[in-house]
Short mmCIF file of C-alpha atoms in Angstrom, two decimals:
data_model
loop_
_atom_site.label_atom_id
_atom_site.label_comp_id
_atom_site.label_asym_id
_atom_site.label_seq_id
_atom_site.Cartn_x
_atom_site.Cartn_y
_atom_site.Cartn_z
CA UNK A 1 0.00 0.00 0.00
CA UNK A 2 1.14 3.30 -0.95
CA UNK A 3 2.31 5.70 1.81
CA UNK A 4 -0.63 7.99 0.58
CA UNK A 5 -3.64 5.65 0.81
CA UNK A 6 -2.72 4.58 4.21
CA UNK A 7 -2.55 7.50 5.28
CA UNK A 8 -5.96 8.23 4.69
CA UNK A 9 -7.25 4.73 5.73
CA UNK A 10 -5.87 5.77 8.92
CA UNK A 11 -7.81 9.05 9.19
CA UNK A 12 -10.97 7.40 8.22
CA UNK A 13 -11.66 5.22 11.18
CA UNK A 14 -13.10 1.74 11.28
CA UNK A 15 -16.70 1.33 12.40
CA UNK A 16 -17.80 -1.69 14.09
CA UNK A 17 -21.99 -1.97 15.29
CA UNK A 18 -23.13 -3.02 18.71
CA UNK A 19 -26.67 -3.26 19.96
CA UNK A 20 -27.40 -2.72 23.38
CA UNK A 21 -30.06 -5.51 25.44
CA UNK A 22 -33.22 -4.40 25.37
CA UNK A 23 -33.17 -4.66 29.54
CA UNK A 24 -30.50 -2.16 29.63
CA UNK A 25 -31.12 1.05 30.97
CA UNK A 26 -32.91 3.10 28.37
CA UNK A 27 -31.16 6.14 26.94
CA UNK A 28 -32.70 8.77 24.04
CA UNK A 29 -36.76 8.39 23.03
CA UNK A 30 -38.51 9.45 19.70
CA UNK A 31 -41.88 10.97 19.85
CA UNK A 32 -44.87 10.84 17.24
CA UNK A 33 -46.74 14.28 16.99
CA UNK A 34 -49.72 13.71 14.76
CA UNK A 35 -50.53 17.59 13.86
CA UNK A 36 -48.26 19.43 16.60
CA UNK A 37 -45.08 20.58 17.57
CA UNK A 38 -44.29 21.07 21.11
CA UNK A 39 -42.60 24.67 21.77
CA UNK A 40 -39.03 24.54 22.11
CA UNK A 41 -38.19 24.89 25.85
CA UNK A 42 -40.75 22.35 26.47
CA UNK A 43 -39.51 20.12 29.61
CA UNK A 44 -40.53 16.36 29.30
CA UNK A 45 -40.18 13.31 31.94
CA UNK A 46 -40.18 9.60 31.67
CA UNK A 47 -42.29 8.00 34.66
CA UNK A 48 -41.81 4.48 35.27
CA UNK A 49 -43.52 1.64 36.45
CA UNK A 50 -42.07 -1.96 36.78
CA UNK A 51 -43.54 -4.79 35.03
CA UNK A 52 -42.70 -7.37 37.50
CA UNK A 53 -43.97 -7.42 40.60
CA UNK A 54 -41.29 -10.00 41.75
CA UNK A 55 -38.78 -7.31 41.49
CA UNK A 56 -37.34 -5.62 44.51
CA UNK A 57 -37.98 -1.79 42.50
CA UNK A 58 -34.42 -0.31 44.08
CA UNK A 59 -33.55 0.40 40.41
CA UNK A 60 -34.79 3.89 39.18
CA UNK A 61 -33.48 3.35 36.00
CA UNK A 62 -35.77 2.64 32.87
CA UNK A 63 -35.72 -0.02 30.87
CA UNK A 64 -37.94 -1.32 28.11
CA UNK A 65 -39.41 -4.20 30.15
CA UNK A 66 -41.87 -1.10 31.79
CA UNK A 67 -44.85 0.63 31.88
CA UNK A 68 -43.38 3.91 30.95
CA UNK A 69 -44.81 7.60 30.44
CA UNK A 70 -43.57 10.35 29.16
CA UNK A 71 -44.93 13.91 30.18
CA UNK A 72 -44.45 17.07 29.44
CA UNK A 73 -46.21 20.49 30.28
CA UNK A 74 -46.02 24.24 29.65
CA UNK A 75 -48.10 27.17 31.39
CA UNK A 76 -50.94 26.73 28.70
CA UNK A 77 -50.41 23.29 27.35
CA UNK A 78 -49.95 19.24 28.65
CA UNK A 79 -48.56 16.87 26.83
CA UNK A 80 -49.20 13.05 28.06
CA UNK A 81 -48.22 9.57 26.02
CA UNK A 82 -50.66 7.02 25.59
CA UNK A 83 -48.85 3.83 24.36
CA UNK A 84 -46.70 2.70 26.41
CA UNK A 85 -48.48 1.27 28.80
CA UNK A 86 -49.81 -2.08 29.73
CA UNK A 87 -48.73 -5.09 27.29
CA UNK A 88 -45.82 -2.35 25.52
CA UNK A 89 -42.73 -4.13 27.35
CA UNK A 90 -40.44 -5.92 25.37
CA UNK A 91 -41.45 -9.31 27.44
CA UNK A 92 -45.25 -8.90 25.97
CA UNK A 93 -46.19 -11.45 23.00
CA UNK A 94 -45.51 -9.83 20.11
CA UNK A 95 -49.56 -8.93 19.11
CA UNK A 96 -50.46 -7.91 22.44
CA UNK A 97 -46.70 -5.28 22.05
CA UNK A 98 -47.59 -4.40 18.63
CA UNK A 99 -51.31 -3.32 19.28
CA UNK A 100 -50.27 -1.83 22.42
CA UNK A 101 -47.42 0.49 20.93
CA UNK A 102 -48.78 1.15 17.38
CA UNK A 103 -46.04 -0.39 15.77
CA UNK A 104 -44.28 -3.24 14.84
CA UNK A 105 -40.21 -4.22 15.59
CA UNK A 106 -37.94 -1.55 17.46
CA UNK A 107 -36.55 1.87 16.78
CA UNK A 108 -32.89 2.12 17.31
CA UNK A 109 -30.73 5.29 17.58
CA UNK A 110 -27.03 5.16 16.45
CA UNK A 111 -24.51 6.78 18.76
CA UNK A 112 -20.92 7.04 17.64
CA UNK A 113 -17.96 7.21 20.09
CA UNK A 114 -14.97 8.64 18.71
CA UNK A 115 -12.54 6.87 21.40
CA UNK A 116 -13.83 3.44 20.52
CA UNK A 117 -14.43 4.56 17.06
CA UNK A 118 -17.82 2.45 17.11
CA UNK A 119 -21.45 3.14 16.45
CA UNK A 120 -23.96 2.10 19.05
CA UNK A 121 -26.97 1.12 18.53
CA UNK A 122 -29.78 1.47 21.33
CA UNK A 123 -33.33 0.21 21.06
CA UNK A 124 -35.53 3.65 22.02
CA UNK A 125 -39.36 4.04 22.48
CA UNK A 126 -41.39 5.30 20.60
CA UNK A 127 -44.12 7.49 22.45
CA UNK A 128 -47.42 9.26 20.56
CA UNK A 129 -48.53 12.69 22.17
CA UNK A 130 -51.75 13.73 22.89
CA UNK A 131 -52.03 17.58 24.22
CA UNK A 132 -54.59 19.32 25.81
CA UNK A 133 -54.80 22.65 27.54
CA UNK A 134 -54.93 23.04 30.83
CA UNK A 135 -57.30 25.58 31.98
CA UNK A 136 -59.98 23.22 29.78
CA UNK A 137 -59.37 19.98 31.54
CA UNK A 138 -61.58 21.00 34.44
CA UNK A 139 -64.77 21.46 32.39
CA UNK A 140 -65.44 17.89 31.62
CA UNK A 141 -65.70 16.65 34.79
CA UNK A 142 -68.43 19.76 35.63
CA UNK A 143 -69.78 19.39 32.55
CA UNK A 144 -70.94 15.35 33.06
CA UNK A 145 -71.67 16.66 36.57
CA UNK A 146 -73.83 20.04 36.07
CA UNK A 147 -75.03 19.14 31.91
CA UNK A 148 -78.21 16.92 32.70
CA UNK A 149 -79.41 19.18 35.13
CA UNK A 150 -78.46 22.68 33.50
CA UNK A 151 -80.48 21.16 30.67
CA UNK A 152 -83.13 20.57 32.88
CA UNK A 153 -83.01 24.11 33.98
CA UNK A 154 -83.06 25.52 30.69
CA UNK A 155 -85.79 23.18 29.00
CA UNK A 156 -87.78 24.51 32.53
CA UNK A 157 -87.26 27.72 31.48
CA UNK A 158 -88.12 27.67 28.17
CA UNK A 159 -91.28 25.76 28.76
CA UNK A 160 -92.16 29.21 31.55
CA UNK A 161 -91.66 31.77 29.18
CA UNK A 162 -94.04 29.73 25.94
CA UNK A 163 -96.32 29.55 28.44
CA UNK A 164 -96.38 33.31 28.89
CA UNK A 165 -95.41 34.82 25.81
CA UNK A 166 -96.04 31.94 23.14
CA UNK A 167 -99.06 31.68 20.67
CA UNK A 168 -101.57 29.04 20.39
CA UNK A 169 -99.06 26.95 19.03
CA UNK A 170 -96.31 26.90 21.11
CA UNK A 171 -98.32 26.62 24.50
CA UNK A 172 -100.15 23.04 22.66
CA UNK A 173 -96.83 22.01 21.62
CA UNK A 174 -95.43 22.26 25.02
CA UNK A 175 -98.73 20.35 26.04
CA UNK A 176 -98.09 17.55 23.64
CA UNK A 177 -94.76 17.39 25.23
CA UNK A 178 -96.35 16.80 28.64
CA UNK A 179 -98.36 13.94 27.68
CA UNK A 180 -95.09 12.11 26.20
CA UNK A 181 -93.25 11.94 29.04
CA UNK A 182 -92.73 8.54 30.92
CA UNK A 183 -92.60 8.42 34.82
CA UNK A 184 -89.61 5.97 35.65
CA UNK A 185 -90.33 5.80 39.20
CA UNK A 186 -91.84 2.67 39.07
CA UNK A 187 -89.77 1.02 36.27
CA UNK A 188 -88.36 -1.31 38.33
CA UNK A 189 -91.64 -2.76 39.24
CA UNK A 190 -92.68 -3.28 35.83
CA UNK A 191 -89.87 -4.56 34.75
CA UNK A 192 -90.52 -7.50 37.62
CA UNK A 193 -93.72 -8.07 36.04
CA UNK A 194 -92.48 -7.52 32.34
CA UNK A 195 -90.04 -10.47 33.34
CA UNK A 196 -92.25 -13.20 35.03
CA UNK A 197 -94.75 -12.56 32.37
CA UNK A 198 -92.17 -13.44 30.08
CA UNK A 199 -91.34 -16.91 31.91
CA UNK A 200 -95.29 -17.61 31.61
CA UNK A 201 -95.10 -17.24 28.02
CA UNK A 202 -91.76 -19.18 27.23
CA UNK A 203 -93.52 -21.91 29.29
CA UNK A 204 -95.85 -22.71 27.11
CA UNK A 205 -93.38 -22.31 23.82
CA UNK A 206 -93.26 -25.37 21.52
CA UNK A 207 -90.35 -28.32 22.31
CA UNK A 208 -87.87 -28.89 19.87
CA UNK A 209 -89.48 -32.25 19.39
CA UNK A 210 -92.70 -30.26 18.49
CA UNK A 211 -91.13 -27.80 16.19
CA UNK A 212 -90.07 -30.55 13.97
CA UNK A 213 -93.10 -32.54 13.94
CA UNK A 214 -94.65 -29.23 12.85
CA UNK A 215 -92.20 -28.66 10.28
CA UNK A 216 -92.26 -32.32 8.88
CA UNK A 217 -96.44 -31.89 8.26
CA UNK A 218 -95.88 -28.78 6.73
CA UNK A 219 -92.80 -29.96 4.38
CA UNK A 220 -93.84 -30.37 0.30
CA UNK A 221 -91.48 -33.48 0.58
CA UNK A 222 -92.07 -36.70 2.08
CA UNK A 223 -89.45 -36.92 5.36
CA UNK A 224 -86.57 -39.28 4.60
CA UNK A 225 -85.43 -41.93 7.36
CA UNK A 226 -81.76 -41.11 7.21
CA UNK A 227 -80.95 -43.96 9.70
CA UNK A 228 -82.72 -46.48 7.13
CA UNK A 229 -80.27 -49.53 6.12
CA UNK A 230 -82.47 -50.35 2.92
CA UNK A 231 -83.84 -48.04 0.24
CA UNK A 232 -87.26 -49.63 0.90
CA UNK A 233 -87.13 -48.13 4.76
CA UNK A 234 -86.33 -44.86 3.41
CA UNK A 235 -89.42 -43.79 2.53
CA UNK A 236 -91.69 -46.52 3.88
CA UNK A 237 -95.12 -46.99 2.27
CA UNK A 238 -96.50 -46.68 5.27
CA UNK A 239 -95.89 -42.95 5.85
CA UNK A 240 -97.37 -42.42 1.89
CA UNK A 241 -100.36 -44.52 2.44
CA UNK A 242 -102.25 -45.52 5.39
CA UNK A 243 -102.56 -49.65 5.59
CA UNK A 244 -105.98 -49.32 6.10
CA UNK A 245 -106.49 -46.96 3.09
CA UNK A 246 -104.13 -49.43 1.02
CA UNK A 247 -106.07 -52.61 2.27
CA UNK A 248 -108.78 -50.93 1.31
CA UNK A 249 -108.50 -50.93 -1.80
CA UNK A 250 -110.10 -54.00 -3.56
CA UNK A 251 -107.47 -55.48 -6.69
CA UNK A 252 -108.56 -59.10 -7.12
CA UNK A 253 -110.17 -58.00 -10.00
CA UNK A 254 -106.84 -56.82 -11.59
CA UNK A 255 -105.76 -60.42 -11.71
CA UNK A 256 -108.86 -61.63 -13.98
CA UNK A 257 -107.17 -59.61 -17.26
CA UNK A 258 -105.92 -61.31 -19.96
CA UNK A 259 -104.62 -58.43 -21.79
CA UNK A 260 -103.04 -54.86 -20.99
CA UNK A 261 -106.14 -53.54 -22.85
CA UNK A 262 -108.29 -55.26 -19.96
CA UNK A 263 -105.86 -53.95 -17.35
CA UNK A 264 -106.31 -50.56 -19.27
CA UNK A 265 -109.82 -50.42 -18.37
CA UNK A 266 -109.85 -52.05 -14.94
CA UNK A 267 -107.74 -48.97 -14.26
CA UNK A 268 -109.72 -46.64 -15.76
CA UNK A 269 -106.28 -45.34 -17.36
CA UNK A 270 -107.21 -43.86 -21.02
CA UNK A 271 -103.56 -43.65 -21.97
CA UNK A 272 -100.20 -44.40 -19.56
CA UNK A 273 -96.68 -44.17 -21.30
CA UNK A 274 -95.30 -45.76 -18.07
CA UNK A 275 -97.93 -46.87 -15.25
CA UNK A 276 -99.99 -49.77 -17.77
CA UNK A 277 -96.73 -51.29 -18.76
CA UNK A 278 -95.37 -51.47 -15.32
CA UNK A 279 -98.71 -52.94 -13.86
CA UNK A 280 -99.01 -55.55 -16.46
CA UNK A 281 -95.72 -56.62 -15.47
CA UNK A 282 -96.85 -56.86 -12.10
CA UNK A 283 -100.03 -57.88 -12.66
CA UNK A 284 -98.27 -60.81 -14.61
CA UNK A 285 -96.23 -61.64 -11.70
CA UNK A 286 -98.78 -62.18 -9.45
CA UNK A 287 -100.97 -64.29 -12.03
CA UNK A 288 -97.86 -66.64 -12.05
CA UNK A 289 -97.22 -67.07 -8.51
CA UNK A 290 -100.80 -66.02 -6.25
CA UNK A 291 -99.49 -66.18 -3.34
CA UNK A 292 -96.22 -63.98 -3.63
CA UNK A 293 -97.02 -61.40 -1.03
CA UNK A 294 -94.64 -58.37 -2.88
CA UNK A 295 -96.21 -58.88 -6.10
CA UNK A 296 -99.92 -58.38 -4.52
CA UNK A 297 -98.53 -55.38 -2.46
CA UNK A 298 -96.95 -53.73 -5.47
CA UNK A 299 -100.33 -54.29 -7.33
CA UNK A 300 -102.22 -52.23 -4.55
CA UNK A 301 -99.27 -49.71 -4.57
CA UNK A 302 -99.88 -49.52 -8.23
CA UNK A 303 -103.65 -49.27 -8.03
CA UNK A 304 -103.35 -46.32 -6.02
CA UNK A 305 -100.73 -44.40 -8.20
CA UNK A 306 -103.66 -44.89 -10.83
CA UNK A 307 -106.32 -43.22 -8.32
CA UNK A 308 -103.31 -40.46 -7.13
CA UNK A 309 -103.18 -39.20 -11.32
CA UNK A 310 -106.73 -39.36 -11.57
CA UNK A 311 -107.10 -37.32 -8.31
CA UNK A 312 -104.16 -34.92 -10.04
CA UNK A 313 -106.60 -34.33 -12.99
CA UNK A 314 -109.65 -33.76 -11.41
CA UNK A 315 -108.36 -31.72 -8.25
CA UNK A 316 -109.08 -28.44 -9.53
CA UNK A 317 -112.95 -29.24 -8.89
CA UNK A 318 -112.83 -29.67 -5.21
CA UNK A 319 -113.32 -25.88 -5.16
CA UNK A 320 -116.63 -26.10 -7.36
CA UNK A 321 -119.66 -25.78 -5.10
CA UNK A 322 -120.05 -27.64 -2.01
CA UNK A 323 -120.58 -31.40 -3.13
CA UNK A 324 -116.88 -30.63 -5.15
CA UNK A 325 -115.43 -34.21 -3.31
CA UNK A 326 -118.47 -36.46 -4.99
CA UNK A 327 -118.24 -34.29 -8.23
CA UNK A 328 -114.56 -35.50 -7.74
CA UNK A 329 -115.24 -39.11 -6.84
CA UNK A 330 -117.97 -39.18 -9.66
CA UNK A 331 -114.90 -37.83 -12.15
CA UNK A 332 -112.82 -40.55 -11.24
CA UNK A 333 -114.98 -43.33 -11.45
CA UNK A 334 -114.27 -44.53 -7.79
CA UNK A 335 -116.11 -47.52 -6.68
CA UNK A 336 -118.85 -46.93 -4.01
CA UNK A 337 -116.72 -49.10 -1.53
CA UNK A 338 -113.88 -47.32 -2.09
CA UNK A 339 -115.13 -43.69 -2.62
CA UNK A 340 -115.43 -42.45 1.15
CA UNK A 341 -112.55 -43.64 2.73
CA UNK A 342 -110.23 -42.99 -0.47
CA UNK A 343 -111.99 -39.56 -0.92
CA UNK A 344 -111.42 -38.42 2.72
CA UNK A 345 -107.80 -39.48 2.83
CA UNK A 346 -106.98 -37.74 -0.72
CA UNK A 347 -108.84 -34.25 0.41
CA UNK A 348 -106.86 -34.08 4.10
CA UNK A 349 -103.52 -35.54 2.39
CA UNK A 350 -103.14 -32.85 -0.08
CA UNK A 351 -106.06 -30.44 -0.29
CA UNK A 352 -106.92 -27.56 2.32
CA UNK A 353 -110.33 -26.54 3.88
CA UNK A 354 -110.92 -22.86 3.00
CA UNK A 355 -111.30 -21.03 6.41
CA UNK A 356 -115.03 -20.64 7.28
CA UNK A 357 -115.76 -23.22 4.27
CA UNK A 358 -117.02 -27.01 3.93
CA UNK A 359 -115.04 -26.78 0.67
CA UNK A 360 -111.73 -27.59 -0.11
CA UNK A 361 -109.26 -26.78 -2.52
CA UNK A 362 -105.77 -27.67 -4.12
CA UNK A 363 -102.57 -25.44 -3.12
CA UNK A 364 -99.10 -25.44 -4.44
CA UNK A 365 -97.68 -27.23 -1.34
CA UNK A 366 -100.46 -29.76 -2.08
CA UNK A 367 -99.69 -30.42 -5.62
CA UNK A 368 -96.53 -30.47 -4.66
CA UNK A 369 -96.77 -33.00 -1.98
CA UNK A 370 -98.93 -35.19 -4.41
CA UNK A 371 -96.34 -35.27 -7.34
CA UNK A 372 -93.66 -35.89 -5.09
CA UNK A 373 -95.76 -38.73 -3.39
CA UNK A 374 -96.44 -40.04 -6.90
CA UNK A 375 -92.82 -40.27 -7.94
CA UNK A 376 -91.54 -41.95 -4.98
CA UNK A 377 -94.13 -44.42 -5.12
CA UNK A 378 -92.85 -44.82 -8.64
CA UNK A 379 -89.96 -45.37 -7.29
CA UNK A 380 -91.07 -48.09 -5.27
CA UNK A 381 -92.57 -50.03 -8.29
CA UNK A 382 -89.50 -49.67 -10.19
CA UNK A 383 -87.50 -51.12 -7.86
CA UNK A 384 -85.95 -47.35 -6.92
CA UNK A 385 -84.03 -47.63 -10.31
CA UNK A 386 -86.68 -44.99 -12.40
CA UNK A 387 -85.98 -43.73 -16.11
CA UNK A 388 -87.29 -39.65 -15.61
CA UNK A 389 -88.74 -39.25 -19.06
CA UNK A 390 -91.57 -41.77 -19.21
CA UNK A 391 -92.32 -40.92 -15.74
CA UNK A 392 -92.66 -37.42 -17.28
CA UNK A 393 -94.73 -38.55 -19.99
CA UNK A 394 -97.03 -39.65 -17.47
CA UNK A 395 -97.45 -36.87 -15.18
CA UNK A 396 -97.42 -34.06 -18.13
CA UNK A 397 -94.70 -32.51 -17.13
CA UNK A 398 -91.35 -31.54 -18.01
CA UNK A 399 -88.41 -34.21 -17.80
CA UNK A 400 -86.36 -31.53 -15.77
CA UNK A 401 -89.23 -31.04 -13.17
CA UNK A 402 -88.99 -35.16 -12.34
CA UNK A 403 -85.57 -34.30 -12.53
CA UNK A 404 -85.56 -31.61 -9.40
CA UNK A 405 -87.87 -33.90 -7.10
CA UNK A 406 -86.10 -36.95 -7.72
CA UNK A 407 -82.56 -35.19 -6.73
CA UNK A 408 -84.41 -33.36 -3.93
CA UNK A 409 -85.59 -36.94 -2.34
CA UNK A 410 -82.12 -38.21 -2.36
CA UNK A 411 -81.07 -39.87 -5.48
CA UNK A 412 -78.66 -40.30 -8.13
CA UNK A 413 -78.45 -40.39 -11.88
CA UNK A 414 -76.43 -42.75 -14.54
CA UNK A 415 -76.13 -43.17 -17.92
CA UNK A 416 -77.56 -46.60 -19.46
CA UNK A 417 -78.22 -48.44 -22.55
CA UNK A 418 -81.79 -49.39 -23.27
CA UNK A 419 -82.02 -52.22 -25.86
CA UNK A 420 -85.40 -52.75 -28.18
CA UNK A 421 -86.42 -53.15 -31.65
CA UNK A 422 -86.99 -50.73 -33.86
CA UNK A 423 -90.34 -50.59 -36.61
CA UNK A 424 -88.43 -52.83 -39.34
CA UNK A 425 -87.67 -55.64 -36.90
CA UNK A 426 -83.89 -54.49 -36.42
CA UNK A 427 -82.72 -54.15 -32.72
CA UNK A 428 -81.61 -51.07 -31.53
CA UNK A 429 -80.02 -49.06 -28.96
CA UNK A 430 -80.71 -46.05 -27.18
CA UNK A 431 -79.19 -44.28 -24.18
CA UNK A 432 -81.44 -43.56 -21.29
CA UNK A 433 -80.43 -41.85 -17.69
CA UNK A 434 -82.19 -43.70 -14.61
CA UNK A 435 -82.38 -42.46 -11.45
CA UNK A 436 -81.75 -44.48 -8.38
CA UNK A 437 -82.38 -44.33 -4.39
CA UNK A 438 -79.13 -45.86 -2.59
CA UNK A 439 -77.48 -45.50 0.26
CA UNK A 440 -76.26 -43.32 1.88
CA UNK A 441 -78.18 -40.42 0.45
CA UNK A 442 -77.54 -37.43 -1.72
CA UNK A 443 -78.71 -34.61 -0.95
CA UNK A 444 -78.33 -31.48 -3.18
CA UNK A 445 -76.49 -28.49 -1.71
CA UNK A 446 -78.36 -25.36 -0.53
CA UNK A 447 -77.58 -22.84 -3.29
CA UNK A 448 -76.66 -19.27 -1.63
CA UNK A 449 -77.94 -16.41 -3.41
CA UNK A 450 -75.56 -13.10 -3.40
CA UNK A 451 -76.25 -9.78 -2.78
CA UNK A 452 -79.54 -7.97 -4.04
CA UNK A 453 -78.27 -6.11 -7.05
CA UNK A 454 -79.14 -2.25 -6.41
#
């Protein structure tokens, strides 16, 4: 090295850092004025109060492991911190410190020493101002004191003088004031009786147990047996149809047909896409083996999906006069021994009495309720495997409608291949989506609508 560079290496000293512990003693402090500037011979002080109460407190110097405030006054004007108090010490958790102080990490101050030719670093505070004059700071406390009744005083007043020098309208404005006011003397005592009248009433409130047999009457849908361990058991037939409603029902006669077309008219079905095919394959069944109990209960099951559709096309006349239920009955072409009891069930199953009314009359929720009974007795005919479309046929509606109840009871759809033959004799294929009912269930999800669009 040249004689001239280390020269000035040697005049430019080396600088080393340091970092004093935050339990040090604490030396310089920064302050945050928001809008203000202190004036300049403006004395401040650093109070202190320890942290740990295990400490002896001999130590009067400050650290950062304190309560600390800084104050500072003038004749006219204070000036107090307000962060640095509770949960600002360096030995808080680190959310508690940082909500406390209003800022996150430490400030440090460099302080160079020209012996040691080193820079020192010290970890100061950081303390935020608030000022407020001093002749002013006895006037809230008289104020919360002296305001309610100097108020008082003045609405007193001012009520005197209307009632001396006001018109017509003043003095019955004052009056109308009068008769709004509330005496709260006794408040307490009403309050006694507002509250054990209260406990009376909850009393008699509805059980949980209640609630929900409420809401199961009052539901579109038939309930669903979650805890079932068979499809059959999740919507039983018993909870569709009475027994004594579906023994009722007289079907021996269904067994005497030779052909569909007999079976047609023993129904009184004029013409069924899905429901004469299925019962003539039922019907069938039981011809072959009498004394198969499931193929006789599935004909009465079927027997009454015929008398549910011709109930669905006739329903509108329940509200037509007062003998709407035999005009009804008389539509259908119900059998005398079957007509009351099947008549009586239909009308308190899915129809409503008008209020102050013999007559009755089809809702929404009840044609609701009836096509989703329909389709999950469907369901039960079809061995809960169900092709939508022909049950759509059926019930005149669209496919997608079948489609929302049948995904609302529970079930599932696939993709299958239906084989047949086509008008020259040729076989052919065609796909087809079923629906089926297995377990566990699948419920759709409850859609959540956004925000209403202003």
């Amino acid at each position: 090295m040249s004689p001239a560079k280390k020269r000035a290496a040697d005049d430019h000293p080396k600088v080393s850092l340091c970092v004093d512990d935050a339990s040090a003693p604490m030396g310089p402090a920064l302050l945050s004025l928001s809008d203000f500037a202190p004036q300049k011979h403006t004395r401040f002080a650093l109070y202190r109060a320890p942290s740990n109460d295990a400490g002896d407190g001999t130590s009067s110097e400050a650290t950062l492991d304190d309560r600390l405030l800084l104050e500072g006054s003038t004749d006219v004007m204070q000036y107090t911190s307000t962060n640095w108090g509770w949960g600002a010490s360096a030995q808080a958790a680190a959310d508690l410190r940082r909500e406390t102080r209003g800022y996150t990490g430490d400030y440090l101050i460099g302080a160079y020493d020209k012996e040691k030719k080193q820079v020192t670093f010290r970890v100061a505070p950081l303390f935020t101002l608030n000022r407020s004059v001093k002749s002013l700071a006895h006037l809230s406390a008289s104020a919360t004191e002296h305001g309610a009744q100097d108020n008082m005083d003045y609405t007193r007043a001012r009520r005197d003088l209307g009632e001396a020098f006001g018109n017509k309208k003043q003095k019955q404005a004052a009056r109308n004031l009068d008769r709004m006011k509330v005496n709260t003397e006794n408040m307490d005592g009403i309050l006694e009786h507002v509250a054990s009248g209260i406990d009376v009433s909850a009393s008699s409130l509805p059980t949980d147990l209640e609630l929900n047999a409420t809401l199961n009457t009052s539901r579109a849908l038939p309930q669903a047996h979650l805890d079932a361990s068979e499809p059959a058991d999740v919507y039983p037939l018993a909870s569709l149809v009475p027994p004594t409603v579906l023994n009722a029902l007289h079907t021996r006669h269904l067994l005497k047909c030779s052909s569909q077309s007999d079976l047609a008219k023993a129904l009184r079905l004029t013409s069924s896409p899905w429901l004469l095919p299925r019962m003539w394959q039922i019907v069938q069944t039981a011809q072959n083996d009498a004394g198969m109990s499931r193929a006789m209960e599935l004909v009465r099951v079927g027997y009454y999906v015929a008398i549910l559709l011709a109930f669905r096309k006739h329903a509108r006349g329940l509200s037509r006069g007062d003998d709407g239920m035999s005009q009804v009955a008389h539509k259908m072409r119900l059998p005398e021994h079957e007509k009351d009891i099947v008549m009586e069930h239909l009308v308190s199953q899915y129809a409503e009495q008008a209020r102050s009314s013999h007559r009755y009359a089809m809702t929404a929720i009840g044609d609701t309720r009836l096509f989703a009974s329909i389709i999950v007795l469907a369901l039960h005919l079809e061995e809960f495997s169900l092709a939508s479309d022909v049950l759509a046929q059926e019930l005149c509606v669209t496919t997608q409608r079948v489609n929302e109840i049948l995904r609302s009871l529970g079930c599932t759809s696939s993709q299958s291949t239906k084989h047949g033959v086509d008008g020259d004799g040729a076989a052919s294929q065609q796909q087809q989506r079923k629906w089926h009912l297995r377990l566990p269930l699948s419920f759709p999800n409850q859609r959540k609508r956004g925000p209403a669009r202003r």
